[in-house]
mmCIF file of C-alpha atoms and ligand atoms in Angstrom:
data_model
loop_
_atom_site.group_PDB
_atom_site.id
_atom_site.type_symbol
_atom_site.label_atom_id
_atom_site.label_comp_id
_atom_site.label_asym_id
_atom_site.label_seq_id
_atom_site.Cartn_x
_atom_site.Cartn_y
_atom_site.Cartn_z
ATOM 1 C CA MET K 1 0.000 0.000 0.000
ATOM 2 C CA SER K 2 1.048 3.548 -0.445
ATOM 3 C CA ALA K 3 -0.466 5.398 2.476
ATOM 4 C CA GLY K 4 1.379 8.630 2.994
ATOM 5 C CA SER K 5 2.841 8.559 -0.478
ATOM 6 C CA THR K 6 2.266 11.538 -2.665
ATOM 7 C CA GLN K 7 2.145 9.344 -5.716
ATOM 8 C CA TYR K 8 -1.247 9.016 -7.325
ATOM 9 C CA ASP K 9 -2.024 5.352 -7.759
ATOM 10 C CA PRO K 10 -5.275 4.893 -9.747
ATOM 11 C CA VAL K 11 -5.630 1.211 -8.790
ATOM 12 C CA GLU K 12 -5.210 1.557 -5.058
ATOM 13 C CA VAL K 13 -7.384 4.567 -4.596
ATOM 14 C CA ALA K 14 -10.254 3.104 -6.595
ATOM 15 C CA VAL K 15 -11.543 2.099 -3.179
ATOM 16 C CA LEU K 16 -12.143 5.764 -2.501
ATOM 17 C CA SER K 17 -14.435 6.289 -5.449
ATOM 18 C CA PRO K 18 -18.007 7.288 -4.553
ATOM 19 C CA ASP K 19 -19.306 4.006 -5.979
ATOM 20 C CA GLU K 20 -16.879 1.863 -4.030
ATOM 21 C CA VAL K 21 -17.465 3.708 -0.789
ATOM 22 C CA ALA K 22 -21.229 3.471 -1.268
ATOM 23 C CA ARG K 23 -20.943 -0.238 -2.069
ATOM 24 C CA ALA K 24 -18.811 -0.946 1.002
ATOM 25 C CA ARG K 25 -21.199 1.097 3.165
ATOM 26 C CA ASP K 26 -24.301 -0.667 1.815
ATOM 27 C CA ALA K 27 -22.695 -4.071 2.318
ATOM 28 C CA ALA K 28 -21.900 -3.084 5.881
ATOM 29 C CA LEU K 29 -25.404 -1.759 6.570
ATOM 30 C CA ALA K 30 -26.941 -4.905 5.075
ATOM 31 C CA ALA K 31 -24.763 -7.192 7.182
ATOM 32 C CA ILE K 32 -25.558 -5.164 10.316
ATOM 33 C CA ALA K 33 -29.279 -5.250 9.604
ATOM 34 C CA ALA K 34 -29.106 -8.995 8.964
ATOM 35 C CA ALA K 35 -27.354 -9.756 12.272
ATOM 36 C CA SER K 36 -29.943 -11.581 14.307
ATOM 37 C CA ASP K 37 -28.024 -11.736 17.569
ATOM 38 C CA LEU K 38 -25.086 -10.108 19.310
ATOM 39 C CA ASP K 39 -22.611 -12.733 18.074
ATOM 40 C CA GLU K 40 -23.577 -12.155 14.456
ATOM 41 C CA LEU K 41 -23.340 -8.405 15.013
ATOM 42 C CA LYS K 42 -19.858 -8.841 16.410
ATOM 43 C CA ALA K 43 -18.853 -10.737 13.253
ATOM 44 C CA ALA K 44 -20.398 -8.009 11.074
ATOM 45 C CA ARG K 45 -18.562 -5.307 13.007
ATOM 46 C CA LEU K 46 -15.262 -7.127 12.500
ATOM 47 C CA ALA K 47 -15.880 -7.584 8.777
ATOM 48 C CA HIS K 48 -17.132 -4.052 8.114
ATOM 49 C CA PHE K 49 -15.665 -1.854 10.803
ATOM 50 C CA GLY K 50 -12.576 -3.789 11.879
ATOM 51 C CA ASP K 51 -8.943 -3.147 10.931
ATOM 52 C CA ARG K 52 -9.261 -5.121 7.671
ATOM 53 C CA ALA K 53 -12.710 -3.803 6.700
ATOM 54 C CA PRO K 54 -12.965 -2.153 3.196
ATOM 55 C CA LEU K 55 -13.949 1.227 4.642
ATOM 56 C CA THR K 56 -11.086 1.143 7.146
ATOM 57 C CA LEU K 57 -8.629 0.307 4.415
ATOM 58 C CA ALA K 58 -10.135 3.017 2.195
ATOM 59 C CA ASN K 59 -9.727 5.520 5.013
ATOM 60 C CA ALA K 60 -6.054 4.678 5.161
ATOM 61 C CA GLU K 61 -5.694 5.442 1.462
ATOM 62 C CA ILE K 62 -6.811 9.060 1.765
ATOM 63 C CA GLY K 63 -3.282 10.210 2.327
ATOM 64 C CA ALA K 64 -2.338 8.761 -1.058
ATOM 65 C CA LEU K 65 -4.625 11.207 -2.899
ATOM 66 C CA PRO K 66 -3.427 14.467 -4.295
ATOM 67 C CA PRO K 67 -3.973 17.098 -1.589
ATOM 68 C CA ALA K 68 -6.826 18.687 -3.484
ATOM 69 C CA ALA K 69 -8.804 15.468 -3.586
ATOM 70 C CA ARG K 70 -8.277 14.509 0.084
ATOM 71 C CA ALA K 71 -10.957 16.666 1.674
ATOM 72 C CA GLU K 72 -13.745 15.363 -0.466
ATOM 73 C CA ALA K 73 -12.673 11.737 -0.221
ATOM 74 C CA GLY K 74 -12.211 12.141 3.513
ATOM 75 C CA LYS K 75 -15.728 13.512 3.891
ATOM 76 C CA ARG K 76 -17.167 10.665 1.832
ATOM 77 C CA VAL K 77 -15.408 7.909 3.709
ATOM 78 C CA GLY K 78 -15.988 9.607 7.047
ATOM 79 C CA ALA K 79 -19.715 9.938 6.369
ATOM 80 C CA ALA K 80 -19.932 6.287 5.318
ATOM 81 C CA ARG K 81 -18.024 5.099 8.382
ATOM 82 C CA GLY K 82 -20.177 7.301 10.597
ATOM 83 C CA GLN K 83 -23.308 5.718 9.172
ATOM 84 C CA VAL K 84 -21.898 2.252 9.719
ATOM 85 C CA ARG K 85 -20.869 3.080 13.294
ATOM 86 C CA ARG K 86 -24.321 4.437 14.136
ATOM 87 C CA ALA K 87 -25.990 1.435 12.498
ATOM 88 C CA ILE K 88 -23.847 -0.868 14.637
ATOM 89 C CA GLU K 89 -24.705 1.055 17.801
ATOM 90 C CA GLU K 90 -28.405 1.070 17.060
ATOM 91 C CA ARG K 91 -28.449 -2.604 16.159
ATOM 92 C CA GLU K 92 -26.502 -3.388 19.282
ATOM 93 C CA THR K 93 -28.968 -1.514 21.479
ATOM 94 C CA ALA K 94 -31.876 -3.295 19.798
ATOM 95 C CA LEU K 95 -30.279 -6.746 20.038
ATOM 96 C CA GLU K 96 -29.345 -6.220 23.689
ATOM 97 C CA ALA K 97 -32.908 -5.236 24.471
ATOM 98 C CA GLU K 98 -34.146 -8.335 22.638
ATOM 99 C CA ARG K 99 -31.741 -10.522 24.576
ATOM 100 C CA ASP K 100 -32.767 -9.021 27.909
ATOM 101 C CA GLU K 101 -36.383 -9.485 27.014
ATOM 102 C CA ARG K 102 -35.752 -13.116 26.078
ATOM 103 C CA ILE K 103 -33.946 -13.795 29.348
ATOM 104 C CA LEU K 104 -36.663 -12.149 31.366
ATOM 105 C CA THR K 105 -39.281 -14.270 29.644
ATOM 106 C CA ALA K 106 -37.282 -17.486 29.898
ATOM 107 C CA GLU K 107 -36.469 -16.952 33.547
ATOM 108 C CA THR K 108 -39.856 -15.797 34.651
ATOM 109 C CA VAL K 109 -40.941 -17.401 37.898
ATOM 110 C CA ASP K 110 -44.631 -17.936 38.174
ATOM 111 C CA VAL K 111 -45.171 -17.577 41.876
ATOM 112 C CA THR K 112 -48.769 -18.684 41.472
ATOM 113 C CA LEU K 113 -47.829 -22.200 40.294
ATOM 114 C CA PRO K 114 -48.549 -24.957 42.818
ATOM 115 C CA ALA K 115 -45.362 -25.917 44.702
ATOM 116 C CA ASP K 116 -43.922 -29.377 44.129
ATOM 117 C CA ARG K 117 -41.629 -29.425 47.136
ATOM 118 C CA VAL K 118 -39.806 -32.656 47.849
ATOM 119 C CA PRO K 119 -40.106 -33.312 51.583
ATOM 120 C CA ARG K 120 -36.650 -33.085 53.067
ATOM 121 C CA GLY K 121 -37.100 -35.684 55.755
ATOM 122 C CA ALA K 122 -36.143 -35.194 59.346
ATOM 123 C CA ARG K 123 -34.368 -37.005 62.098
ATOM 124 C CA HIS K 124 -36.250 -39.816 63.766
ATOM 125 C CA PRO K 125 -38.096 -38.837 66.960
ATOM 126 C CA ASP K 126 -35.960 -41.366 68.883
ATOM 127 C CA THR K 127 -32.853 -39.584 67.638
ATOM 128 C CA LEU K 128 -34.283 -36.215 68.646
ATOM 129 C CA VAL K 129 -34.949 -37.407 72.199
ATOM 130 C CA SER K 130 -31.563 -39.073 72.396
ATOM 131 C CA ASP K 131 -29.756 -35.964 71.107
ATOM 132 C CA ARG K 132 -31.678 -33.721 73.423
ATOM 133 C CA LEU K 133 -30.774 -35.745 76.499
ATOM 134 C CA THR K 134 -27.192 -36.157 75.317
ATOM 135 C CA ASP K 135 -26.910 -32.388 74.860
ATOM 136 C CA VAL K 136 -28.073 -31.751 78.428
ATOM 137 C CA PHE K 137 -25.225 -33.840 79.787
ATOM 138 C CA VAL K 138 -22.630 -32.641 77.302
ATOM 139 C CA ALA K 139 -23.485 -29.110 78.439
ATOM 140 C CA MET K 140 -22.723 -30.213 82.016
ATOM 141 C CA GLY K 141 -19.297 -31.475 80.937
ATOM 142 C CA TYR K 142 -20.052 -35.138 80.240
ATOM 143 C CA GLU K 143 -18.387 -36.845 77.276
ATOM 144 C CA VAL K 144 -20.230 -39.106 74.854
ATOM 145 C CA ALA K 145 -19.015 -42.712 75.056
ATOM 146 C CA GLU K 146 -20.052 -45.426 72.659
ATOM 147 C CA GLY K 147 -19.750 -49.179 72.597
ATOM 148 C CA PRO K 148 -20.483 -52.004 70.159
ATOM 149 C CA GLU K 149 -23.957 -53.403 69.628
ATOM 150 C CA VAL K 150 -22.535 -56.921 69.381
ATOM 151 C CA GLU K 151 -20.977 -57.118 72.805
ATOM 152 C CA ALA K 152 -18.935 -59.621 74.805
ATOM 153 C CA GLU K 153 -20.999 -61.352 77.467
ATOM 154 C CA TRP K 154 -18.359 -60.278 79.976
ATOM 155 C CA TYR K 155 -19.078 -56.576 79.434
ATOM 156 C CA ASN K 156 -22.834 -57.021 79.146
ATOM 157 C CA PHE K 157 -23.180 -59.182 82.290
ATOM 158 C CA ASP K 158 -20.118 -60.393 84.221
ATOM 159 C CA ALA K 159 -18.331 -57.085 84.747
ATOM 160 C CA LEU K 160 -21.676 -55.559 85.710
ATOM 161 C CA ASN K 161 -21.942 -58.085 88.533
ATOM 162 C CA PHE K 162 -24.691 -60.220 87.036
ATOM 163 C CA PRO K 163 -24.249 -63.672 88.601
ATOM 164 C CA PRO K 164 -23.796 -66.536 86.101
ATOM 165 C CA ASP K 165 -27.325 -67.774 86.728
ATOM 166 C CA HIS K 166 -29.040 -64.362 86.599
ATOM 167 C CA PRO K 167 -32.405 -64.672 84.810
ATOM 168 C CA ALA K 168 -31.626 -61.725 82.509
ATOM 169 C CA ARG K 169 -29.054 -63.929 80.795
ATOM 170 C CA ALA K 170 -31.626 -66.587 80.056
ATOM 171 C CA MET K 171 -32.468 -67.418 76.489
ATOM 172 C CA GLN K 172 -35.843 -65.694 76.691
ATOM 173 C CA ASP K 173 -34.251 -62.268 77.293
ATOM 174 C CA THR K 174 -30.920 -62.213 75.534
ATOM 175 C CA LEU K 175 -30.072 -62.672 71.883
ATOM 176 C CA PHE K 176 -26.905 -64.754 71.903
ATOM 177 C CA VAL K 177 -24.541 -64.755 68.959
ATOM 178 C CA ALA K 178 -23.949 -68.285 67.638
ATOM 179 C CA GLY K 179 -20.447 -69.715 67.892
ATOM 180 C CA PRO K 180 -18.337 -70.729 64.894
ATOM 181 C CA ASP K 181 -19.959 -74.163 64.768
ATOM 182 C CA GLY K 182 -23.406 -72.592 64.747
ATOM 183 C CA GLY K 183 -23.969 -73.534 68.387
ATOM 184 C CA GLU K 184 -23.609 -71.564 71.616
ATOM 185 C CA GLY K 185 -20.296 -70.484 73.027
ATOM 186 C CA SER K 186 -19.250 -67.438 71.017
ATOM 187 C CA GLY K 187 -19.287 -65.466 74.266
ATOM 188 C CA MET K 188 -21.010 -62.669 72.370
ATOM 189 C CA VAL K 189 -24.487 -61.240 72.707
ATOM 190 C CA LEU K 190 -26.471 -58.409 71.168
ATOM 191 C CA ARG K 191 -26.190 -55.982 74.071
ATOM 192 C CA THR K 192 -29.322 -55.998 76.172
ATOM 193 C CA HIS K 193 -28.662 -52.518 77.610
ATOM 194 C CA THR K 194 -26.190 -49.647 77.285
ATOM 195 C CA SER K 195 -24.641 -50.405 80.698
ATOM 196 C CA PRO K 196 -21.665 -52.322 79.194
ATOM 197 C CA VAL K 197 -20.467 -48.963 77.880
ATOM 198 C CA GLN K 198 -19.933 -48.017 81.556
ATOM 199 C CA ILE K 199 -17.397 -50.823 81.842
ATOM 200 C CA ARG K 200 -15.649 -49.846 78.611
ATOM 201 C CA ALA K 201 -15.479 -46.221 79.776
ATOM 202 C CA MET K 202 -14.048 -47.146 83.183
ATOM 203 C CA LEU K 203 -11.458 -49.438 81.614
ATOM 204 C CA THR K 204 -10.252 -46.977 79.004
ATOM 205 C CA ARG K 205 -10.717 -43.453 80.369
ATOM 206 C CA GLN K 206 -9.000 -41.376 82.997
ATOM 207 C CA LEU K 207 -10.676 -40.551 86.298
ATOM 208 C CA PRO K 208 -12.643 -38.518 87.130
ATOM 209 C CA LEU K 209 -15.093 -39.770 84.569
ATOM 210 C CA TYR K 210 -18.369 -38.288 83.346
ATOM 211 C CA VAL K 211 -19.880 -39.998 80.313
ATOM 212 C CA VAL K 212 -23.224 -40.335 78.625
ATOM 213 C CA SER K 213 -23.905 -43.236 76.257
ATOM 214 C CA PRO K 214 -26.882 -43.336 73.937
ATOM 215 C CA GLY K 215 -27.374 -46.431 71.826
ATOM 216 C CA LYS K 216 -29.317 -49.347 70.424
ATOM 217 C CA CYS K 217 -30.178 -52.400 72.508
ATOM 218 C CA PHE K 218 -31.751 -55.773 71.781
ATOM 219 C CA ARG K 219 -33.899 -58.245 73.668
ATOM 220 C CA THR K 220 -35.973 -61.240 72.690
ATOM 221 C CA ASP K 221 -39.208 -59.381 73.462
ATOM 222 C CA GLU K 222 -42.158 -59.910 71.146
ATOM 223 C CA LEU K 223 -43.165 -56.762 69.305
ATOM 224 C CA ASP K 224 -46.296 -55.349 70.901
ATOM 225 C CA ALA K 225 -47.657 -51.940 71.947
ATOM 226 C CA THR K 226 -45.031 -51.463 74.654
ATOM 227 C CA HIS K 227 -42.154 -53.786 73.675
ATOM 228 C CA SER K 228 -39.780 -53.943 70.766
ATOM 229 C CA PRO K 229 -36.874 -56.366 70.299
ATOM 230 C CA VAL K 230 -34.794 -53.401 69.123
ATOM 231 C CA PHE K 231 -34.928 -50.245 71.223
ATOM 232 C CA HIS K 232 -32.701 -47.473 72.548
ATOM 233 C CA GLN K 233 -31.369 -46.441 75.898
ATOM 234 C CA ILE K 234 -29.236 -43.664 77.220
ATOM 235 C CA GLU K 235 -26.874 -44.274 80.070
ATOM 236 C CA GLY K 236 -25.060 -41.873 82.335
ATOM 237 C CA LEU K 237 -22.016 -42.639 84.456
ATOM 238 C CA ALA K 238 -19.972 -40.479 86.791
ATOM 239 C CA VAL K 239 -16.970 -41.695 88.789
ATOM 240 C CA ASP K 240 -15.173 -39.200 90.974
ATOM 241 C CA GLU K 241 -14.012 -38.645 94.513
ATOM 242 C CA GLY K 242 -16.822 -37.937 96.958
ATOM 243 C CA LEU K 243 -19.848 -38.486 94.706
ATOM 244 C CA THR K 244 -23.043 -39.214 96.616
ATOM 245 C CA MET K 245 -26.657 -39.944 95.872
ATOM 246 C CA ALA K 246 -27.320 -36.214 96.122
ATOM 247 C CA ASP K 247 -25.209 -35.747 92.970
ATOM 248 C CA LEU K 248 -27.197 -38.506 91.296
ATOM 249 C CA ARG K 249 -30.438 -36.784 92.195
ATOM 250 C CA GLY K 250 -29.190 -33.568 90.642
ATOM 251 C CA ALA K 251 -28.233 -35.329 87.404
ATOM 252 C CA VAL K 252 -31.602 -37.067 87.182
ATOM 253 C CA GLN K 253 -33.432 -33.804 87.857
ATOM 254 C CA ALA K 254 -31.463 -32.192 85.019
ATOM 255 C CA PHE K 255 -32.754 -34.603 82.394
ATOM 256 C CA VAL K 256 -36.326 -34.394 83.687
ATOM 257 C CA ASP K 257 -36.123 -30.598 83.475
ATOM 258 C CA ALA K 258 -34.691 -30.790 79.953
ATOM 259 C CA MET K 259 -37.204 -33.259 78.656
ATOM 260 C CA PHE K 260 -40.393 -32.233 80.422
ATOM 261 C CA GLY K 261 -39.786 -28.653 81.484
ATOM 262 C CA GLU K 262 -38.709 -27.358 84.858
ATOM 263 C CA GLY K 263 -40.767 -27.688 88.003
ATOM 264 C CA LEU K 264 -41.584 -31.415 88.102
ATOM 265 C CA ARG K 265 -40.461 -33.208 91.233
ATOM 266 C CA THR K 266 -38.598 -36.496 91.060
ATOM 267 C CA ARG K 267 -38.728 -39.336 93.528
ATOM 268 C CA PHE K 268 -36.409 -42.273 94.205
ATOM 269 C CA ARG K 269 -37.694 -45.626 95.414
ATOM 270 C CA PRO K 270 -35.524 -48.617 96.290
ATOM 271 C CA ASP K 271 -34.932 -51.038 93.437
ATOM 272 C CA PHE K 272 -32.345 -53.619 92.501
ATOM 273 C CA PHE K 273 -29.712 -53.702 89.781
ATOM 274 C CA PRO K 274 -26.643 -55.905 90.174
ATOM 275 C CA PHE K 275 -24.293 -53.115 89.105
ATOM 276 C CA THR K 276 -25.553 -50.430 91.498
ATOM 277 C CA GLU K 277 -25.803 -50.407 95.276
ATOM 278 C CA PRO K 278 -27.998 -48.887 96.469
ATOM 279 C CA SER K 279 -30.246 -48.858 93.421
ATOM 280 C CA ALA K 280 -33.325 -46.782 92.827
ATOM 281 C CA ASP K 281 -36.181 -46.457 90.476
ATOM 282 C CA VAL K 282 -36.779 -42.858 89.412
ATOM 283 C CA SER K 283 -40.249 -41.447 88.991
ATOM 284 C CA MET K 284 -41.226 -37.950 88.075
ATOM 285 C CA GLU K 285 -44.391 -36.115 88.856
ATOM 286 C CA CYS K 286 -46.852 -36.638 85.996
ATOM 287 C CA HIS K 287 -46.248 -33.817 83.533
ATOM 288 C CA VAL K 288 -49.917 -33.834 82.471
ATOM 289 C CA CYS K 289 -51.858 -33.779 85.780
ATOM 290 C CA ARG K 290 -48.833 -32.727 87.874
ATOM 291 C CA GLY K 291 -49.960 -35.151 90.523
ATOM 292 C CA GLY K 292 -53.488 -33.763 90.686
ATOM 293 C CA SER K 293 -55.159 -36.994 89.597
ATOM 294 C CA ALA K 294 -53.828 -38.822 92.659
ATOM 295 C CA ARG K 295 -55.107 -36.245 95.112
ATOM 296 C CA PRO K 296 -58.576 -36.662 96.657
ATOM 297 C CA GLY K 297 -61.211 -35.399 94.226
ATOM 298 C CA GLY K 298 -58.692 -35.083 91.345
ATOM 299 C CA ASP K 299 -59.741 -35.772 87.755
ATOM 300 C CA PRO K 300 -58.535 -39.113 86.395
ATOM 301 C CA CYS K 301 -55.317 -38.966 84.285
ATOM 302 C CA ARG K 302 -54.696 -41.401 81.435
ATOM 303 C CA VAL K 303 -50.982 -40.649 81.239
ATOM 304 C CA CYS K 304 -50.047 -41.677 84.797
ATOM 305 C CA LYS K 305 -53.155 -43.830 85.306
ATOM 306 C CA SER K 306 -54.000 -41.461 88.157
ATOM 307 C CA GLN K 307 -50.885 -42.468 90.056
ATOM 308 C CA GLY K 308 -49.519 -38.914 89.968
ATOM 309 C CA TRP K 309 -46.036 -40.317 89.228
ATOM 310 C CA ILE K 310 -44.426 -41.867 86.154
ATOM 311 C CA GLU K 311 -41.437 -44.225 86.280
ATOM 312 C CA ILE K 312 -38.760 -43.028 83.936
ATOM 313 C CA ALA K 313 -35.346 -44.470 84.807
ATOM 314 C CA GLY K 314 -33.229 -46.838 86.828
ATOM 315 C CA CYS K 315 -30.229 -45.567 88.720
ATOM 316 C CA GLY K 316 -27.929 -46.074 91.662
ATOM 317 C CA MET K 317 -24.456 -45.733 93.101
ATOM 318 C CA VAL K 318 -21.983 -47.840 91.138
ATOM 319 C CA ASN K 319 -21.519 -51.132 92.977
ATOM 320 C CA PRO K 320 -17.979 -51.261 94.460
ATOM 321 C CA ARG K 321 -17.611 -54.741 92.932
ATOM 322 C CA VAL K 322 -18.014 -53.132 89.494
ATOM 323 C CA LEU K 323 -15.417 -50.487 90.328
ATOM 324 C CA VAL K 324 -13.031 -53.252 91.409
ATOM 325 C CA ALA K 325 -13.695 -55.237 88.212
ATOM 326 C CA CYS K 326 -12.548 -52.104 86.340
ATOM 327 C CA GLY K 327 -9.448 -51.606 88.483
ATOM 328 C CA ILE K 328 -10.820 -48.580 90.362
ATOM 329 C CA ASP K 329 -10.174 -48.187 94.086
ATOM 330 C CA PRO K 330 -13.642 -48.073 95.743
ATOM 331 C CA ASP K 331 -12.167 -46.587 98.914
ATOM 332 C CA ARG K 332 -11.091 -43.515 96.996
ATOM 333 C CA TYR K 333 -13.710 -43.242 94.275
ATOM 334 C CA SER K 334 -17.452 -43.550 94.146
ATOM 335 C CA GLY K 335 -19.770 -43.351 91.171
ATOM 336 C CA PHE K 336 -23.357 -43.030 90.154
ATOM 337 C CA ALA K 337 -25.154 -44.327 87.095
ATOM 338 C CA PHE K 338 -28.542 -44.070 85.502
ATOM 339 C CA GLY K 339 -30.229 -45.524 82.458
ATOM 340 C CA LEU K 340 -33.474 -44.879 80.679
ATOM 341 C CA GLY K 341 -35.338 -45.999 77.606
ATOM 342 C CA ILE K 342 -35.472 -43.540 74.722
ATOM 343 C CA GLU K 343 -38.704 -44.921 73.245
ATOM 344 C CA ARG K 344 -40.320 -44.915 76.653
ATOM 345 C CA THR K 345 -39.295 -41.305 77.244
ATOM 346 C CA LEU K 346 -40.605 -40.323 73.810
ATOM 347 C CA MET K 347 -43.883 -42.109 74.455
ATOM 348 C CA ILE K 348 -44.366 -40.476 77.841
ATOM 349 C CA ALA K 349 -43.452 -37.020 76.605
ATOM 350 C CA HIS K 350 -45.711 -37.134 73.561
ATOM 351 C CA GLY K 351 -48.520 -39.445 74.516
ATOM 352 C CA VAL K 352 -47.512 -42.126 72.009
ATOM 353 C CA THR K 353 -49.413 -45.229 73.015
ATOM 354 C CA ASP K 354 -47.937 -47.791 70.609
ATOM 355 C CA ILE K 355 -44.162 -48.259 70.282
ATOM 356 C CA ARG K 356 -44.739 -49.800 66.846
ATOM 357 C CA ASP K 357 -45.588 -46.329 65.543
ATOM 358 C CA THR K 358 -41.939 -45.393 66.076
ATOM 359 C CA ILE K 359 -40.632 -48.123 63.777
ATOM 360 C CA GLU K 360 -43.236 -48.672 61.108
ATOM 361 C CA GLY K 361 -42.147 -45.655 59.088
ATOM 362 C CA ASP K 362 -45.543 -44.053 58.576
ATOM 363 C CA VAL K 363 -44.542 -40.579 57.515
ATOM 364 C CA ARG K 364 -47.555 -39.038 59.240
ATOM 365 C CA PHE K 365 -46.103 -40.140 62.565
ATOM 366 C CA SER K 366 -42.614 -38.868 61.828
ATOM 367 C CA ALA K 367 -43.970 -35.613 60.362
ATOM 368 C CA ALA K 368 -45.558 -34.796 63.688
ATOM 369 C CA PHE K 369 -42.019 -34.724 65.104
ATOM 370 C CA GLY K 370 -40.344 -33.367 61.988
ATOM 371 C CA MET K 371 -39.154 -30.037 63.266
ATOM 372 C CA GLU K 372 -39.025 -29.797 67.004
ATOM 373 C CA ILE K 373 -39.708 -32.163 69.775
HETATM 374 N N1 DAH Z 1 -29.356 -51.272 82.414
HETATM 375 C C1 DAH Z 1 -30.634 -51.178 83.064
HETATM 376 C C2 DAH Z 1 -31.698 -51.831 82.231
HETATM 377 O O1 DAH Z 1 -31.505 -52.045 81.075
HETATM 378 C C3 DAH Z 1 -31.027 -49.747 83.305
HETATM 379 C C4 DAH Z 1 -30.167 -49.106 84.330
HETATM 380 C C5 DAH Z 1 -30.542 -49.161 85.665
HETATM 381 C C6 DAH Z 1 -29.006 -48.481 83.981
HETATM 382 C C7 DAH Z 1 -29.760 -48.603 86.629
HETATM 383 C C8 DAH Z 1 -28.208 -47.907 84.985
HETATM 384 C C9 DAH Z 1 -28.613 -47.977 86.291
HETATM 385 O O2 DAH Z 1 -27.071 -47.281 84.687
HETATM 386 O O3 DAH Z 1 -27.814 -47.416 87.261
HETATM 387 O O4 DAH Z 1 -32.743 -52.141 82.731
#
């Protein structure tokens, strides 16, 4: 090319002729008008307004004209390029508006459409009760301890001071794990309570010891309104210097307050468990009639059967024989323990009359506990 040259080159500057400029401009305007989206417009801009576009190249040739011809050619090319630039801008504005309109239409949300929400599910009511009770004790500084569901007979019974002939071991209560030959003698059972976790905690943790152990338990019970062969318990254990039954009472009161609200009295009555001495059965004042049904002239109460009290847990001071079995000096340390059934607590708290409702998976039951318990 000869831009800047003073030589007149008739071939090169043909691009500056009115016809050529008009042709290049019309081609550009046609391509711009034909662009149906912003990508096509971009291509048209490159072809007709870019560095290699005919009008751009023509513009560069102006300097090659004799000085007298430059002004006119410059005006011509400038006018054509101005038209093209404006056409591009207008088309761009129009295409952008079209695009925005399209997006708005495509992404419209019709808030009047019926919702097709997928239910998210929720934790099982048993889990909610278990977590709630666990949280109460964790907040008081207890640690969560867990143990296996298939447990050695020694942990489940012997270390807990169950004599070899204790009826709880009998075939009608305990699910024994078959030995290698398919017969008895594996020494393993499906744990019948969470108390073996006490033994594991005492054998593996430092003293003083404060643990809470929620978990699944198994017994050979037939499934009926109040029994299930698979159920849950939560166990508490504290071993420290100078612990007394007064400390146990405080711990028991804490879970009653957490589960049923503050202000219900608790009562201990003598009971027997091989692993605690003394042992007690814990009752709380009925949270529905608050004892009123048992007073003269009180209205009958279905929840406590007009007893005024509801049994909720077993507890006691850890039997020194159990401490000894775990290598703990009973002259220096004492402990307390308690255990309660999760399903039973759930049923009492919410008036559930059939334990089978908690395992049959009817979503209407679970939904009633879906959010808060
Ligand atoms: N393990 C007992 C049961 O399954 C419940 C129990 C009673 C646990 C007294 C304890 C306790 O820790 O001290 O019936």
